[in-house]
Short mmCIF file of C-alpha atoms in Angstrom, two decimals:
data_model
loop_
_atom_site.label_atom_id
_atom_site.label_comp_id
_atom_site.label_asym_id
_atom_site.label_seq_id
_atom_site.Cartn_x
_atom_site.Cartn_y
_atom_site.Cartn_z
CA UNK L 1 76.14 121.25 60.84
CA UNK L 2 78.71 123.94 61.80
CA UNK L 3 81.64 124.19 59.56
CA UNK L 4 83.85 126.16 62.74
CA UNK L 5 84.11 123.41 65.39
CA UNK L 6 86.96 120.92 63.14
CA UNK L 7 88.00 119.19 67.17
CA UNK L 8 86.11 118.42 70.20
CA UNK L 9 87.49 118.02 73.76
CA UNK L 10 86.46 115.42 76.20
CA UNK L 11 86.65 114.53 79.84
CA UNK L 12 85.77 112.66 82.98
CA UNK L 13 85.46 114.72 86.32
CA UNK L 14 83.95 114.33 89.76
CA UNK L 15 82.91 110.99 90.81
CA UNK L 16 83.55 108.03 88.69
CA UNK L 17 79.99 105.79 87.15
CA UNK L 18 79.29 102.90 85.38
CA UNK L 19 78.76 104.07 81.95
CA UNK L 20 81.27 106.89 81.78
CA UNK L 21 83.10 104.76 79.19
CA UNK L 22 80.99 104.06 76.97
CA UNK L 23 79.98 107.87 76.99
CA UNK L 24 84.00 108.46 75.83
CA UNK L 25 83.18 105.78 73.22
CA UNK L 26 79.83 107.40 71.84
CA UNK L 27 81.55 110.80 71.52
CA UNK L 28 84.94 109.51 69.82
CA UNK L 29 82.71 107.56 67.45
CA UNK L 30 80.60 109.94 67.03
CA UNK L 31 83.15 112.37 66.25
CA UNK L 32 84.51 110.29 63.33
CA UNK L 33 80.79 109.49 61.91
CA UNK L 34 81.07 113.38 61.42
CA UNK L 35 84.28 113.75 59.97
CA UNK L 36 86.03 115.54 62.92
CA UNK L 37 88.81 115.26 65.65
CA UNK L 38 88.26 114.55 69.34
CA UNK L 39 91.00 114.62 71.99
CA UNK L 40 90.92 112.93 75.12
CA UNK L 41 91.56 114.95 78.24
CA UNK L 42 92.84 113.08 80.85
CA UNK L 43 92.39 113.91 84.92
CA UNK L 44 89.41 115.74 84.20
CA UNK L 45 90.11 119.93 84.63
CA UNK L 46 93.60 119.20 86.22
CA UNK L 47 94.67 117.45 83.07
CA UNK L 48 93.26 120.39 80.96
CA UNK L 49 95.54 122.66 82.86
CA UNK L 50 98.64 120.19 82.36
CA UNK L 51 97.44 119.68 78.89
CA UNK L 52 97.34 115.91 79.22
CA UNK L 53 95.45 115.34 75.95
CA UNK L 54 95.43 112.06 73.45
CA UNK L 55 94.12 112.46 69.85
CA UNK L 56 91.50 109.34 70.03
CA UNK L 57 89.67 107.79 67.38
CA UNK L 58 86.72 104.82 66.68
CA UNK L 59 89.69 102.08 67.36
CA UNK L 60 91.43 104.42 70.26
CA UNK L 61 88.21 103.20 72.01
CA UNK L 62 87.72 99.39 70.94
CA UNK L 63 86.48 97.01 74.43
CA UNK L 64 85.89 100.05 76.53
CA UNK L 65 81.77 99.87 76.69
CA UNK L 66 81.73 96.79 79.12
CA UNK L 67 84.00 98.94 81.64
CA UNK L 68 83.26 100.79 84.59
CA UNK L 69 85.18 103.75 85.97
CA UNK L 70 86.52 105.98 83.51
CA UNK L 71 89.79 105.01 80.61
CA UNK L 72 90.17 108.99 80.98
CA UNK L 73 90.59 108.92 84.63
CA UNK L 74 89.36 112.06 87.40
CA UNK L 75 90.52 113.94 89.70
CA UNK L 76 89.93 117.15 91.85
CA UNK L 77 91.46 120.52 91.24
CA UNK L 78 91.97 123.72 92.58
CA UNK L 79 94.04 124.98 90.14
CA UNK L 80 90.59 125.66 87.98
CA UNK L 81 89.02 126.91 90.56
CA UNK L 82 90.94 130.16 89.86
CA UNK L 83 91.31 132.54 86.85
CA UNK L 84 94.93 132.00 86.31
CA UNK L 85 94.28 127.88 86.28
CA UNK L 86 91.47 128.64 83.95
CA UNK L 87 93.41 130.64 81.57
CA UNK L 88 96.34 127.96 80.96
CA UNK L 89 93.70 125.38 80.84
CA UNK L 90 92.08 127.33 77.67
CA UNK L 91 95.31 128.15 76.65
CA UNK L 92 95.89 124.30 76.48
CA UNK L 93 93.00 123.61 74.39
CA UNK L 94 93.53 126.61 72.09
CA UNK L 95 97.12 124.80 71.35
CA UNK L 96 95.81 121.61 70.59
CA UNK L 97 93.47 122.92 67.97
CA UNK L 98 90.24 122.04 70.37
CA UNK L 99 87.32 124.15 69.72
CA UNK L 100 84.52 123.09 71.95
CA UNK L 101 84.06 120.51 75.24
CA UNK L 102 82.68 117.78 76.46
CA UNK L 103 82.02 117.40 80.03
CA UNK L 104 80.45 113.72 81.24
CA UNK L 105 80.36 114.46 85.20
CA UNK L 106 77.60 115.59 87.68
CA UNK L 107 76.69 119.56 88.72
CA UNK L 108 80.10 120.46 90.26
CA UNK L 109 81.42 119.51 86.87
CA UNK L 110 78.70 121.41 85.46
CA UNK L 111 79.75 124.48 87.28
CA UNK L 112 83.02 124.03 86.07
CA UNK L 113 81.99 124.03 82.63
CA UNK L 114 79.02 127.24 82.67
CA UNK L 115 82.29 129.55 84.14
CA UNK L 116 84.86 128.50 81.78
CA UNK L 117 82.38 128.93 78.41
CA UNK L 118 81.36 132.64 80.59
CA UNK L 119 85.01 133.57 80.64
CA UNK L 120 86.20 132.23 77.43
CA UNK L 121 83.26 131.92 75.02
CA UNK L 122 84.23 128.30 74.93
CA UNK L 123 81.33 125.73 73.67
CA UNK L 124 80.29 123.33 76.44
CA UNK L 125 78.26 120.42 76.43
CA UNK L 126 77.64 118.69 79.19
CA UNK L 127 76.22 114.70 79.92
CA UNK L 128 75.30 113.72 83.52
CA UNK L 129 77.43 111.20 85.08
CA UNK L 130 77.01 110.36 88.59
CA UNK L 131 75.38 107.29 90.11
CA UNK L 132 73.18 109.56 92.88
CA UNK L 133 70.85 110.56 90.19
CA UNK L 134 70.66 113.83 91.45
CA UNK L 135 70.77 115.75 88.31
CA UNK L 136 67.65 118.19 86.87
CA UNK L 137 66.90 118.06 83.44
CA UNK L 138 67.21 113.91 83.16
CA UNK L 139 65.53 111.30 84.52
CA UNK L 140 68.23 108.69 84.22
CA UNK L 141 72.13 109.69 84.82
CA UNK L 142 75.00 107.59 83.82
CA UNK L 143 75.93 104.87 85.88
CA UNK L 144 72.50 104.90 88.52
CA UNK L 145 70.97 102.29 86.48
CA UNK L 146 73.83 100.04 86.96
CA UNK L 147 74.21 101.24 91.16
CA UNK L 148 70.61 100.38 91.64
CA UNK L 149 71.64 96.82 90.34
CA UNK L 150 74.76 96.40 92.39
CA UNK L 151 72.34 97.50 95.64
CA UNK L 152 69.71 95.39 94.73
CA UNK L 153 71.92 92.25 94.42
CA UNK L 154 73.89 93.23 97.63
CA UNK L 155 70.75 93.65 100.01
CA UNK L 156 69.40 90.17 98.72
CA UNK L 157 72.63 88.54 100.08
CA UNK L 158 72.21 90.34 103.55
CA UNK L 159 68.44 89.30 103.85
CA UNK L 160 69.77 85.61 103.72
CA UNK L 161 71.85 86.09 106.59
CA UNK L 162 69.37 88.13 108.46
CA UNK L 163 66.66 85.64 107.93
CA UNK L 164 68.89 82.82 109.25
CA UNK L 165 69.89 84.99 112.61
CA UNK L 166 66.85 86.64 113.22
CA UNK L 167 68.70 90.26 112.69
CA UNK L 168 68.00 93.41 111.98
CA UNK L 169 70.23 94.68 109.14
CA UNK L 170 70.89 98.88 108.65
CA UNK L 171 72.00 99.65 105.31
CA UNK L 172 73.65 102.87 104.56
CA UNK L 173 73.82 102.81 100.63
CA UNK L 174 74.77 106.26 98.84
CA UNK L 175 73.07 109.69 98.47
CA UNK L 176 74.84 112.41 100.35
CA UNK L 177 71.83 114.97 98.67
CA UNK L 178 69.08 112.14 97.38
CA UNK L 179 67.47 109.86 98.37
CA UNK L 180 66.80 107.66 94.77
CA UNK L 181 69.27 105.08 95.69
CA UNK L 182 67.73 104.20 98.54
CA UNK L 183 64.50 104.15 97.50
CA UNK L 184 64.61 102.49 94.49
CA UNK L 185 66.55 99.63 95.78
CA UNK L 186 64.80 99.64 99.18
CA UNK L 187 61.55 98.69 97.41
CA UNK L 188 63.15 96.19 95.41
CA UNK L 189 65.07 94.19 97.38
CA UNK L 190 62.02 93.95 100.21
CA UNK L 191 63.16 96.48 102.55
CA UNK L 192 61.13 97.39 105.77
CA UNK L 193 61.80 100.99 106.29
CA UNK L 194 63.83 103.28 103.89
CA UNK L 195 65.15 106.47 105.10
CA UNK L 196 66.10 109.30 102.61
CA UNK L 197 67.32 113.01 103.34
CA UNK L 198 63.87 114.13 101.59
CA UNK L 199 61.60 112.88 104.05
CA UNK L 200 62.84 113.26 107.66
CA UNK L 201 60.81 110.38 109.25
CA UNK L 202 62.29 110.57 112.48
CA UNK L 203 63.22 107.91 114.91
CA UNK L 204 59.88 107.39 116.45
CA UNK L 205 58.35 106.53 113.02
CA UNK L 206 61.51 103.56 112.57
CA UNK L 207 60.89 102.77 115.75
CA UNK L 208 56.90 102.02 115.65
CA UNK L 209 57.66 100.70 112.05
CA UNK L 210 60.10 98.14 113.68
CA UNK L 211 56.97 97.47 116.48
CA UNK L 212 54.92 96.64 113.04
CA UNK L 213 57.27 94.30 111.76
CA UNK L 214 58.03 92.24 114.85
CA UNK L 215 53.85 92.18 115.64
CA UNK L 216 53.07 91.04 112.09
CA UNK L 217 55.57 87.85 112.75
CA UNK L 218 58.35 89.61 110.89
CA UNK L 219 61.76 87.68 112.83
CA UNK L 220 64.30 89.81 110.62
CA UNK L 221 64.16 93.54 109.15
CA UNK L 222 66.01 95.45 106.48
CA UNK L 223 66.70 99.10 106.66
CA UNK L 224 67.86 101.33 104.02
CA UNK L 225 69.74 104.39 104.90
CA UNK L 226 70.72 106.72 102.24
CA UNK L 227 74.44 108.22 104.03
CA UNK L 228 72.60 111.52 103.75
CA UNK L 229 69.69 110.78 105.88
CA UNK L 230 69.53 112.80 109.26
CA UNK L 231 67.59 110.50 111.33
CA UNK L 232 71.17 110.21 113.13
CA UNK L 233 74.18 111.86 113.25
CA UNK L 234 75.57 107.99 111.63
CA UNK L 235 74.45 104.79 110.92
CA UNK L 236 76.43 103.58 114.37
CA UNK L 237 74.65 105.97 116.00
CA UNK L 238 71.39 104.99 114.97
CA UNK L 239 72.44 101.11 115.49
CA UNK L 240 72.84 101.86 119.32
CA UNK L 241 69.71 103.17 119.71
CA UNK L 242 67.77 100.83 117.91
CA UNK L 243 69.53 98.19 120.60
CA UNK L 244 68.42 100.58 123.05
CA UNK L 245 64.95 99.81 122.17
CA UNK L 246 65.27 96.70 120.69
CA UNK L 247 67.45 94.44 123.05
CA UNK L 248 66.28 91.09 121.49
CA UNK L 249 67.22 92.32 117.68
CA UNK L 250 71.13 91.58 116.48
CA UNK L 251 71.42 95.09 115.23
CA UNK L 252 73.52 94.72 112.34
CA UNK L 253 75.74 97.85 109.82
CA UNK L 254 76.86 96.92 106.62
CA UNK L 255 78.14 100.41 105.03
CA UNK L 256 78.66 99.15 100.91
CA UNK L 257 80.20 102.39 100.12
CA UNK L 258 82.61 102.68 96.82
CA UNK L 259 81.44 99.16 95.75
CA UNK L 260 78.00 100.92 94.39
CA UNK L 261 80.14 103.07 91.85
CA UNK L 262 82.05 100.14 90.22
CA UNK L 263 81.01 96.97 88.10
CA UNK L 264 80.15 96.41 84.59
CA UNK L 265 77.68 99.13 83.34
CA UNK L 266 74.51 97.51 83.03
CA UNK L 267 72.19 97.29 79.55
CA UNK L 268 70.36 100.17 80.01
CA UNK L 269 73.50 102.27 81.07
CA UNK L 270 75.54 101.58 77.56
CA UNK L 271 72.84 102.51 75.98
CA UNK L 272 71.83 105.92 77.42
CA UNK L 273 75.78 106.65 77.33
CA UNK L 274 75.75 105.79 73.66
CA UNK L 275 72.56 108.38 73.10
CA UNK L 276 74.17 110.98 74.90
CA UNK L 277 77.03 111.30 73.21
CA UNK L 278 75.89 111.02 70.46
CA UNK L 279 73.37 113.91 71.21
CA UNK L 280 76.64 116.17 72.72
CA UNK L 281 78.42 115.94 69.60
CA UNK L 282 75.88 116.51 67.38
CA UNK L 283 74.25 119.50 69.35
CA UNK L 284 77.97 121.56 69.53
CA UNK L 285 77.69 120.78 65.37
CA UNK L 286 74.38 122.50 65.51
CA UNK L 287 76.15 125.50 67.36
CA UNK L 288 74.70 124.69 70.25
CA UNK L 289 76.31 125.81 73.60
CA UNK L 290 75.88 125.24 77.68
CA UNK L 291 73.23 122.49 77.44
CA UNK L 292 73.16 119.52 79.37
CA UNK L 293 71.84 116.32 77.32
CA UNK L 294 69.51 114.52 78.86
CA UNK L 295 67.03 111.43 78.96
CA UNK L 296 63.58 112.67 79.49
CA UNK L 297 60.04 110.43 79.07
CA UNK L 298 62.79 108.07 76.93
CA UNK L 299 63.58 110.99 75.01
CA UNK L 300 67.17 112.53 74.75
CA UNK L 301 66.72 116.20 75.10
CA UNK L 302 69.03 119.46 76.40
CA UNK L 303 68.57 120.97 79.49
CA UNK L 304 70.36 124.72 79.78
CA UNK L 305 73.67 123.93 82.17
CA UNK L 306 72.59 126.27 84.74
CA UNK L 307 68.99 124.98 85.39
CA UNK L 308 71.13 121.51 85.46
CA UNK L 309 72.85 122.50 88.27
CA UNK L 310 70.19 124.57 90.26
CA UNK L 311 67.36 122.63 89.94
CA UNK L 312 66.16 119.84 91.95
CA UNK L 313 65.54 116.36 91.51
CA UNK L 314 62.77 115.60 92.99
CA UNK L 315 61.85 111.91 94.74
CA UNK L 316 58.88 110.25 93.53
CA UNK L 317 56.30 110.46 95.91
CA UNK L 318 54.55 107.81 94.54
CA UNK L 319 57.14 105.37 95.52
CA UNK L 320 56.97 106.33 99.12
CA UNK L 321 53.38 105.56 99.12
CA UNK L 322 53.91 102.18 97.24
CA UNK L 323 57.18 101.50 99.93
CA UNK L 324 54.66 101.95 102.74
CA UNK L 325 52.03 99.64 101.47
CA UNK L 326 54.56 96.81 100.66
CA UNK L 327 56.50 96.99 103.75
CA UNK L 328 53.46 95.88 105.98
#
């Protein structure tokens, strides 16, 4: 273990996710297993800047690993986008006696992180929390687990009411850049047709899917629209021209937006948080630098930062294969 890092740093940015809590938890715990000090940062890279910082240890975080959203809080800022932001930020740290980071967000975060350790030398850790999944280097990010639930659960409510009124429900569900939302929970909750920025089905193929469904007896339908999709230029969009087609469907929206990224973390969310901060700690104690932690064939491994953020995460073809047998 490295006898030069005596303080760690950490902090919440980007979007919030189940799980980000426990995550703070793991690392302040972790941190006092090991006989060192950790510091809350709160705001994310704004409160670096301010130098909004708490000393926290194992009791700072008691009740906190049921919790969604983040005890540390997030928020944008421009200020670190530039040099001079960047410089009081490590100013900040260099005051409060913090010698290394810990950044639980998704790849803007990330980026963040690579250019301040590039400009500063400053050890960076990061662990990917973001409920889009959309990181490389880890099959499961913090707080997707737990979305995939909240969709799941959702959609089965809708069916009920689209089975009693014969409708046809289109569910936009999130995933500006992927598509694993949507898939995922399409295929469990039942859906008929999933549409996901990867795979541009076009309209004809919802269309003739739709034809299916009604032919095979089918008097309601679920769609599942991932918001990045570009079948249409919106879900409202697409809605009228499914009516178009379909006048003797009750075409149907239901947008569940910001409700995906709250709610108790689920089971398997607390414990990949608790494995990944544990894993961040004890990898800057190693001297280890500009790694992403990760969960990979159930093992927790690190990822460089920069292949993090520029590689892709890809769908799982297989899944599109099993959506189209089930959907029949």
């Amino acid at each position: 273990m490295s006898n030069t890092i005596k303080k760690i740093g950490v902090l919440t940015s980007g979007g919030d996710s189940p799980g980000m809590n426990a995550a703070i938890r793991s690392v302040v715990r972790t941190c006092a297993f090991h006989n060192i000090g950790c510091v809350g940062i709160y705001r994310g890279y704004q409160g670096m800047i301010e130098g909004d910082f708490k000393e926290m240890g194992p009791r700072s975080v008691n009740n906190i690993i049921n919790k969604g959203g983040t005890i540390l809080k997030s928020a944008r800022s421009t200020e670190f986008r530039t040099p001079e932001g960047r410089k009081i930020a490590h100013q900040n740290l260099v005051n409060a006696g913090v010698d290394a980071l810990i950044v639980i967000g998704g790849d803007g975060s990330f980026t963040g992180a690579l250019l301040f350790n590039s400009e500063f030398n400053f050890p960076v850790i990061g662990i990917p929390g973001t409920i889009d999944n959309d990181i490389f280097g880890t099959s499961h990010t913090l707080g997707y687990d737990t979305a995939l639930n909240t969709v799941v659960e959702v959609i089965d409510k809708i069916r009920d009411t689209a089975s009693s009124h014969n409708r046809l429900f289109l569910i936009e569900v999130m995933g500006r850049d992927a598509g694993h939302i949507a898939l995922n929970a399409g295929i469990g909750a039942g859906a008929e047709e999933i549409l996901i920025p990867e795979e541009d089905l076009g309209l004809e193929r919802l269309l003739d899917s739709l034809k299916k469904s009604k032919a095979a007896g089918k008097s309601s339908s679920i769609v599942v629209i991932a918001e990045g999709d570009k079948i249409g230029k919106s879900v409202f969009e697409l809605k009228d021209y499914v009516e178009s087609n379909f006048p003797e469907y009750d075409v149907r929206v239901s947008v569940l937006g910001h409700m995906q990224r709250g709610g108790s973390p689920s089971c398997f969310d607390r414990v990949l948080a608790s494995r990944l901060g544990v894993k961040a700690v004890e990898s800057l104690l190693e001297g280890k630098s500009n790694y992403m932690a990760g969960l990979l064939c159930d093992k927790i491994t690190l990822t460089p930062l920069e292949q993090a953020i520029k590689g892709n995460s890809e769908i799982d073809k297989e899944l599109l294969r099993v959506s189209d047998i089930v959907s029949i």
